[in-house]
Coordinates of C-alpha atoms and ligand atoms in Angstrom, one line a residue:
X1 CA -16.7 -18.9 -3.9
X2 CA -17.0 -20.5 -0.7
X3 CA -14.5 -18.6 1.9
X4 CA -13.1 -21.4 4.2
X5 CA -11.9 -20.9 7.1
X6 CA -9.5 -23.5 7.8
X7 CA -7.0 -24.4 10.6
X8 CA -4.4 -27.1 10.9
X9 CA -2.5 -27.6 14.2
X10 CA -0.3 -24.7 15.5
X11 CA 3.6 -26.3 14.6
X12 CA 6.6 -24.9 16.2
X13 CA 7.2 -20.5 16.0
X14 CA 3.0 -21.0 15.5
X15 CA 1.5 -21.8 12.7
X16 CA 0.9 -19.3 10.3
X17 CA -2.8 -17.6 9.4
X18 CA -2.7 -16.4 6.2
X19 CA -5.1 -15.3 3.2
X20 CA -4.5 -17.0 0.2
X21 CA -5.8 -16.9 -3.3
X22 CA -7.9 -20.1 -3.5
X23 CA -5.9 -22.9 -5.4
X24 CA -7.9 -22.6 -9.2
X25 CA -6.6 -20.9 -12.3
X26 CA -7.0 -17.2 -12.4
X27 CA -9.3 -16.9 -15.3
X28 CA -8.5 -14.5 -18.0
X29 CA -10.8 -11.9 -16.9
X30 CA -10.4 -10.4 -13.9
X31 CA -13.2 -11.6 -11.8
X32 CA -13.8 -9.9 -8.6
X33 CA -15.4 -10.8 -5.2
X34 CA -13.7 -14.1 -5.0
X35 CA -13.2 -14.6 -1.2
X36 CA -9.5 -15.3 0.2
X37 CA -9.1 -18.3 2.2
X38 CA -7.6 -18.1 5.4
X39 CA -5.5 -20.9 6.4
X40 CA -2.2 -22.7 8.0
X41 CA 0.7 -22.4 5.9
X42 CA 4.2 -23.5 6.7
X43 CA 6.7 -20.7 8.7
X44 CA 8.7 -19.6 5.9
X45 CA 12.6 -20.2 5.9
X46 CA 15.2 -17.7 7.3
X47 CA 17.5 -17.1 4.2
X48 CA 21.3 -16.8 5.0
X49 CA 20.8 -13.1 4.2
X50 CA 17.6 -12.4 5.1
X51 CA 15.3 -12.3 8.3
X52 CA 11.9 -13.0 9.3
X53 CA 9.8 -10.6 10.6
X54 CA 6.8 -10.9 12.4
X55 CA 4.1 -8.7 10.6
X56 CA 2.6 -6.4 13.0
X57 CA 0.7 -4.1 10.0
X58 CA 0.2 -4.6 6.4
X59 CA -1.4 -2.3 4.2
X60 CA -3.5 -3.4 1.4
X61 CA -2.6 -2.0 -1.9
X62 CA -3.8 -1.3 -4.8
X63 CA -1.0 -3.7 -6.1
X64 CA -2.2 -6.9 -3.9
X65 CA -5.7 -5.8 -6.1
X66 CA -3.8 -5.6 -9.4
X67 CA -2.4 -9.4 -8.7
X68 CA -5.6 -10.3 -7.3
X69 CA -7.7 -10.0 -10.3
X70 CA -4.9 -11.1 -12.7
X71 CA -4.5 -7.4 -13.7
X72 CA -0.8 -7.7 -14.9
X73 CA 0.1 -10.3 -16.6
X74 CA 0.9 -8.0 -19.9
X75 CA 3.6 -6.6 -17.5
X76 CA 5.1 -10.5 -16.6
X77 CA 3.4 -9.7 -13.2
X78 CA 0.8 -12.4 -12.1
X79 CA 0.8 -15.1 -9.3
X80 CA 0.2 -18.8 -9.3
X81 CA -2.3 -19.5 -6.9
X82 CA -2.0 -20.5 -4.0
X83 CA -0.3 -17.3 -3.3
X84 CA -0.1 -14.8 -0.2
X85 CA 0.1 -11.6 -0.8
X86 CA 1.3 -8.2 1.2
X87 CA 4.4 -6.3 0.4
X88 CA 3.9 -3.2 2.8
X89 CA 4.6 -3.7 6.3
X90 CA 6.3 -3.6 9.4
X91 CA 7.1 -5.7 12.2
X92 CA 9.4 -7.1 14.3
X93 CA 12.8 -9.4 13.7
X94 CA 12.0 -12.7 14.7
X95 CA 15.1 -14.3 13.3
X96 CA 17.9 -13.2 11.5
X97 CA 20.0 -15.5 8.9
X98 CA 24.0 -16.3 9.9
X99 CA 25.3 -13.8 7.1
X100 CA 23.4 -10.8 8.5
X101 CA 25.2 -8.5 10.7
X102 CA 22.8 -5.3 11.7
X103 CA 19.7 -7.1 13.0
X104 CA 18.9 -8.7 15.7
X105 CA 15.6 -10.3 17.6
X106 CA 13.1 -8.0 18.9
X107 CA 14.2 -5.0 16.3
X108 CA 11.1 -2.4 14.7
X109 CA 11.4 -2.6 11.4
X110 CA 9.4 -1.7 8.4
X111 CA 10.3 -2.9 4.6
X112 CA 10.6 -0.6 1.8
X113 CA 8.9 -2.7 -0.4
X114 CA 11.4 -2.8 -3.3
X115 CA 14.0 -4.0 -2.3
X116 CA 17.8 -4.8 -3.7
X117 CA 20.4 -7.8 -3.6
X118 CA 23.6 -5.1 -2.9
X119 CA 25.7 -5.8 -5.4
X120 CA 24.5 -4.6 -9.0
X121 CA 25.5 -1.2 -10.6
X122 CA 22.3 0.3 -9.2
X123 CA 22.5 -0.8 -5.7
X124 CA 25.8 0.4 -6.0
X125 CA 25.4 3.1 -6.4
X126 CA 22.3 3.6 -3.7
X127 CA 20.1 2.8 -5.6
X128 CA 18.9 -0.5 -4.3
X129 CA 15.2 0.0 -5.4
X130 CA 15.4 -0.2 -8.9
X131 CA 17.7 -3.1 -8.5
X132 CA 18.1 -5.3 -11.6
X133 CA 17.4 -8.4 -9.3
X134 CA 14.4 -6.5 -7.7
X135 CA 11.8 -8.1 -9.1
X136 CA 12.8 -11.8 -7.3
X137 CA 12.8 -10.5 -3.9
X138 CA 9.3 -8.7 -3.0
X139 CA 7.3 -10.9 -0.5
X140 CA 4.1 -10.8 -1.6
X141 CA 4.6 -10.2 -5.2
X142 CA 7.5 -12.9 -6.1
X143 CA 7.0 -15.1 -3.2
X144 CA 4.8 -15.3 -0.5
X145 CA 4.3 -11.6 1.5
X146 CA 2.7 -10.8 4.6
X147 CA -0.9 -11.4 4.7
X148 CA 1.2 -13.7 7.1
X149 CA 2.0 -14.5 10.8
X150 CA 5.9 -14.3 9.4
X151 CA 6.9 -13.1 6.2
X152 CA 11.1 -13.6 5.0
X153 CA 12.7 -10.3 3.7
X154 CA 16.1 -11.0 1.8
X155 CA 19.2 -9.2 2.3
X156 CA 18.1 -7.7 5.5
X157 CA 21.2 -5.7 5.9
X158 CA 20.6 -3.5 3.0
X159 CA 17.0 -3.2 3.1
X160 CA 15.1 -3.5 6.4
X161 CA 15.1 -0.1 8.0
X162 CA 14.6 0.5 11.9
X163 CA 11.3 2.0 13.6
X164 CA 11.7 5.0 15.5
X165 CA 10.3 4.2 18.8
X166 CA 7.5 7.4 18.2
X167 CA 5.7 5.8 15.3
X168 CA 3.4 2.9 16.0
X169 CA 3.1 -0.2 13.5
X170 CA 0.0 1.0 11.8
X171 CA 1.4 4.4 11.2
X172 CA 4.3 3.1 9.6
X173 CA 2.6 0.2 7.1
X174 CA 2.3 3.2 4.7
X175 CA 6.0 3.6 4.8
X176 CA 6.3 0.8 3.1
X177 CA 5.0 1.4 -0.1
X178 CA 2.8 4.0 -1.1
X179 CA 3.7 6.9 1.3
X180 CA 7.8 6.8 0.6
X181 CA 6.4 6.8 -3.1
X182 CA 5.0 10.0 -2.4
X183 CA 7.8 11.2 -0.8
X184 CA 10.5 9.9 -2.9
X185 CA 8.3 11.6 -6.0
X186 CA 7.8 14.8 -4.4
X187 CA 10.8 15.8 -2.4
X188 CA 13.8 13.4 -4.5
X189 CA 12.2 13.7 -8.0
X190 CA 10.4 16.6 -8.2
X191 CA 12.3 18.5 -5.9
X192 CA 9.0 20.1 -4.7
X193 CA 9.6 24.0 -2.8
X194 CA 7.8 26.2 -0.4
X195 CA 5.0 28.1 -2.3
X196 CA 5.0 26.1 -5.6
X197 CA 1.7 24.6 -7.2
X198 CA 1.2 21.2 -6.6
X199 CA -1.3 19.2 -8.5
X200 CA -2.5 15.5 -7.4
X201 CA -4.3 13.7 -9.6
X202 CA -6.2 10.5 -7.9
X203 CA -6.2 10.4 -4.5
X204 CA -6.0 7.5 -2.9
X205 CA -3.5 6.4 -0.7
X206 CA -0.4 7.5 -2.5
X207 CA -2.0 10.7 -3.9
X208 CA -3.1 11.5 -0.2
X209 CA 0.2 10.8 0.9
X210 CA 2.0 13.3 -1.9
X211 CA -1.0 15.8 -0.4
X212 CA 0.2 15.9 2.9
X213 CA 3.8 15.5 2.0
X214 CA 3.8 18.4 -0.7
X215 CA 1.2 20.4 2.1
X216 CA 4.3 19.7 4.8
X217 CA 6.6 21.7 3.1
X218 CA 5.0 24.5 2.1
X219 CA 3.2 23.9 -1.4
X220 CA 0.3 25.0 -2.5
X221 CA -2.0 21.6 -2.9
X222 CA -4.4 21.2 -5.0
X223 CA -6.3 17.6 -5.1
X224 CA -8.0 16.0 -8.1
X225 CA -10.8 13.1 -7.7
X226 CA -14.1 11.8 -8.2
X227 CA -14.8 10.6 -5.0
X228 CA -16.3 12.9 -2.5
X229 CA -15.0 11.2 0.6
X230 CA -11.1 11.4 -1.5
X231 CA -11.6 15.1 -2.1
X232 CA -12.4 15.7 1.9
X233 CA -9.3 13.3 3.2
X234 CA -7.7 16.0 0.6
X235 CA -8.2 18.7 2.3
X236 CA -8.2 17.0 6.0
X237 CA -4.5 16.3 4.7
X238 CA -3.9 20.2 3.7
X239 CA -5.0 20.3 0.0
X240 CA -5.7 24.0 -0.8
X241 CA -8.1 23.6 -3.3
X242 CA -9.7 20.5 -4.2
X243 CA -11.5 19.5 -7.7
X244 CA -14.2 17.0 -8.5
X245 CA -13.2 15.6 -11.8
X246 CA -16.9 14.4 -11.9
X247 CA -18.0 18.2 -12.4
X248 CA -15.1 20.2 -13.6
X249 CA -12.5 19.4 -16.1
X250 CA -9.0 19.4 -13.8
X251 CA -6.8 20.9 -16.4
X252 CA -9.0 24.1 -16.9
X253 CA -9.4 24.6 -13.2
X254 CA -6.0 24.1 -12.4
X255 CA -4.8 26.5 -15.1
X256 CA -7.2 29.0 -14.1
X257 CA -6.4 28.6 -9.9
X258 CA -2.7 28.9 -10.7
X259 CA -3.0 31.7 -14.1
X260 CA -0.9 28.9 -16.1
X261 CA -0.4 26.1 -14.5
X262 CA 1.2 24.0 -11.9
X263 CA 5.1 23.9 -11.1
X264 CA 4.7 20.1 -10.4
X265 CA 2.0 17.3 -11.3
X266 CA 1.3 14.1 -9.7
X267 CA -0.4 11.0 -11.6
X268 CA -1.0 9.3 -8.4
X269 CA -3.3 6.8 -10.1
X270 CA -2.0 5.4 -13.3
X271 CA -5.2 5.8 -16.0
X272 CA -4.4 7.4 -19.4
X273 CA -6.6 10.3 -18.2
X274 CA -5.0 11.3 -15.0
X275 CA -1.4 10.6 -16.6
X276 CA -2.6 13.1 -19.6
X277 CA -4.6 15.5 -16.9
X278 CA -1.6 15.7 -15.2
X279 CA 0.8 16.7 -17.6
X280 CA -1.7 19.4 -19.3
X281 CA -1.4 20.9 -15.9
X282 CA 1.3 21.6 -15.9
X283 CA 3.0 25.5 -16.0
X284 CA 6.3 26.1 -18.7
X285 CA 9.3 23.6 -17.8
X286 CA 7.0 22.4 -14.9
X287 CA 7.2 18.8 -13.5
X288 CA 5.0 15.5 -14.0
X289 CA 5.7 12.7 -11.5
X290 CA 3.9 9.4 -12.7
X291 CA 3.7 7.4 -9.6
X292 CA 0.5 4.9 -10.2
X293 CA 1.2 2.3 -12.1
X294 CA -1.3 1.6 -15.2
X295 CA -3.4 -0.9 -15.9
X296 CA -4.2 -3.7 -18.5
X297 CA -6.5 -1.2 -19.8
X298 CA -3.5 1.3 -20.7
X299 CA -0.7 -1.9 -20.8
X300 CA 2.1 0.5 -19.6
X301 CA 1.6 3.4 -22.3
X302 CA -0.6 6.4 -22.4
X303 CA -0.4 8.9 -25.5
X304 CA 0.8 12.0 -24.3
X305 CA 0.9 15.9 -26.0
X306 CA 4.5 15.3 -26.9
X307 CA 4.6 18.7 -28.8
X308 CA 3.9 20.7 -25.8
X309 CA 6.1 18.9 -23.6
X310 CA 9.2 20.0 -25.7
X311 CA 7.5 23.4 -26.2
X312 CA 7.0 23.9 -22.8
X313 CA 9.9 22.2 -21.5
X314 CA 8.4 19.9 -19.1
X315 CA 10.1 17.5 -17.3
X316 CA 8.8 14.2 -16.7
X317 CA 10.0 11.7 -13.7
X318 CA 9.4 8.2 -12.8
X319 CA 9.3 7.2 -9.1
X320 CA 9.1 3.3 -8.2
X321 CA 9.4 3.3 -4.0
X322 CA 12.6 4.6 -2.3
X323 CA 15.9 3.3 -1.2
X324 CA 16.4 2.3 2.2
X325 CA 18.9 4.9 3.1
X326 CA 17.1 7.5 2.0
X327 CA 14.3 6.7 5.0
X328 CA 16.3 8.9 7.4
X329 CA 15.0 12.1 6.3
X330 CA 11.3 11.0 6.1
X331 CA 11.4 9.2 9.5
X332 CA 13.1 12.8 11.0
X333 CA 9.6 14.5 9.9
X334 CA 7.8 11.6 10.8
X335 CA 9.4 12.2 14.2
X336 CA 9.2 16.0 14.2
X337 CA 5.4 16.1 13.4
X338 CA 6.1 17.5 10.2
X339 CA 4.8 14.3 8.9
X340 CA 2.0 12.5 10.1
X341 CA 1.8 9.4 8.1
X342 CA -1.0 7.8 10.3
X343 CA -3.4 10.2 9.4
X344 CA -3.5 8.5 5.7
X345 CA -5.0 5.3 7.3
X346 CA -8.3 5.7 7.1
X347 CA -9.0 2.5 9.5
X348 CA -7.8 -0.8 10.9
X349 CA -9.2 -4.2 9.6
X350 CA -8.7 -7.8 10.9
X351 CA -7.5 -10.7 8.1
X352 CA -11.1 -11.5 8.1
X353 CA -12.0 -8.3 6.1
X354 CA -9.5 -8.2 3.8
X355 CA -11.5 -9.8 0.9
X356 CA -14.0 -6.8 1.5
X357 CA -11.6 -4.0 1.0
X358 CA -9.7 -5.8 -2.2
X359 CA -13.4 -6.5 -3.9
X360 CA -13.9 -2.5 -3.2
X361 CA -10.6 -1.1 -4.5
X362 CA -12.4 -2.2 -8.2
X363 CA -14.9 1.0 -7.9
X364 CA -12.4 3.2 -6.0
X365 CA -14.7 2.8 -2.9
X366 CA -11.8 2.7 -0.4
X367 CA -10.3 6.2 1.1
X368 CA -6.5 6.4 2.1
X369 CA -4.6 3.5 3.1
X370 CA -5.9 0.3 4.9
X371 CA -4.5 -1.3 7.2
X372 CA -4.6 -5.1 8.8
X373 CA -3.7 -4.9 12.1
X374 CA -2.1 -8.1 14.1
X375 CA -0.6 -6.6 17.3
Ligands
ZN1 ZN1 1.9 -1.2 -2.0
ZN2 ZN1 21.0 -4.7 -7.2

């Protein structure tokens, strides 16, 4: 596919550059290595809730790569082409809409990247990110996201949350999706404690980020992949013990290093065999926390040893992002040093490369999280 590379006039707030999926049915099949197009796309609309935000940093996720290649359709997921995609990033407000009360122009923001409407029983209860609207109001999945100039976030007041003025843009893309996964699973879910065995299995950028996270306070990390230059970002990120799944089987090792098995166990990837790994890790009434999604392959279900999950007693959590509220205690270690979020991005890319680092996400030949940097 030809990757064009083109530009209509700049209109009023600046025309936007974007990369889209080029405008022809997504063929059953995933097919890979079709370029994005970059091109000028109108400025999106400032809802009466909602705000624009100028996208400073977006990280590319394995989600844009699931959409990309037509990966989730089984789940109701797919786009229509011509589509922009991008769902983790922060900014700054450009505009806010009449009904929105705590924003203003010029604000650091980042988007936790599932966001609520504020008024069902689960934002109610604060619990805006399982919202039963939820799935209508992520740029970049449901509408157009921030592979943009500009990108529109709805219900700004409930779900932008504000940059600390310590952590720069491209630190903080990560925030946005994959890393407050991590944190959500490991400190909200899994209730991780000083001195406990954590296992990761698959680390990308959401398994590195439950690495350092778990590493941060005080557990004893241990990192599962078949990528050498994974296993080392492992241990940059303060993985104990680190295991090539390529020469070892994971749940042997992991049951000898820890004489029977981990208090908590991270799918961080979503396959059948890290999800079953992970859970045959696992110690008596220890923890799995699924927090990679699966694939076509696995269509949402993985058989799992159900008879020693009730003999053992293990305890099984699902983590989908974070509530907004909840960012206060990750930005305080964020702010304290305690976490270090920008050492997950492994390096900065213009629009231009974004294709590249999509195509490569098929083979697992990316290491932590990517960002596109604009300013
Ligand atoms: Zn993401
Ligand atoms: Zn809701």
């Amino acid at each position: 596919m030809k990757l064009h590379l083109g530009r209509k006039a700049v209109l009023s707030l600046a025309g936007l550059m974007i990369w889209a999926i080029p405008a022809f049915a997504i063929p059953e099949q995933p097919v890979l290595n079709q370029p994005l197009v970059v091109q000028q796309v109108p400025d999106p609309e400032c809802p009466p809730d909602g705000a624009i935000v100028r996208v400073a940093a977006n990280g590319i996720c394995r989600t844009d790569w699931h959409l990309w290649v037509d990966d989730w359709a089984w789940r109701g997921l797919a786009i229509t082409p011509p589509f922009v995609l991008g769902h983790e990033f922060s900014g700054v407000v450009e505009e806010v809409g009449r009904d929105v009360h705590d924003w203003k122009r010029g604000d650091r923001v980042v988007f936790p990247m599932n966001p609520g409407e504020g008024t069902c029983e689960w934002c109610r209860s604060g619990n805006q990110h399982i919202c039963d609207s939820g799935a209508k109001l992520v740029p970049g999945v449901s509408y157009w996201g921030a592979f943009a100039e500009f990108v529109a976030v709805r219900y700004a007041d409930i779900n932008l949350v504000r940059l600390p003025d310590s952590l720069s843009f491209v630190d903080s893309a990560g925030l946005a999706c994959r890393y407050m996964a991590a944190f959500h699973g490991v400190i909200d879910h899994a209730n991780v404690r000083g001195g406990e065995w954590v296992a990761v299995h698959g680390c990308g950028g959401m398994g590195l980020s439950a690495v350092q996270i778990a590493a941060a306070i005080g557990a004893r990390v241990i990192a599962v992949d078949i990528q050498s230059a994974a296993l080392a970002a492992a241990r940059e990120l303060g993985a104990m013990h680190i295991i090539d799944a390529r020469t070892a089987d994971p749940v042997e090792a992991i049951q000898t290093l820890t004489q029977g098995g981990a208090q908590v166990s991270i799918d961080a990837l979503g396959v059948e065999t890290t999800c079953r790994n992970s859970v045959l890790s696992l110690r008596k009434r220890g923890r799995h926390v699924q927090l990679g999604h699966t694939t076509h392959k696995e269509a949402g279900y993985v058989p799992l040893p159900i008879d020693i999950i009730l003999l053992n007693e293990l305890r099984l959590f699902g983590t989908f992002g974070m509530q907004g509220q909840r960012y206060g205690a990750m930005l305080a270690m964020c702010e304290s040093g305690l976490l270090r979020p920008g050492k997950v991005v492994s390096r900065t890319i213009s629009l231009e490369e974004t294709s590249g680092v999509l195509a490569a996400m098929e083979s697992y030949d990316t290491t932590g999280i990517v960002v596109i940097e604009r300013f």
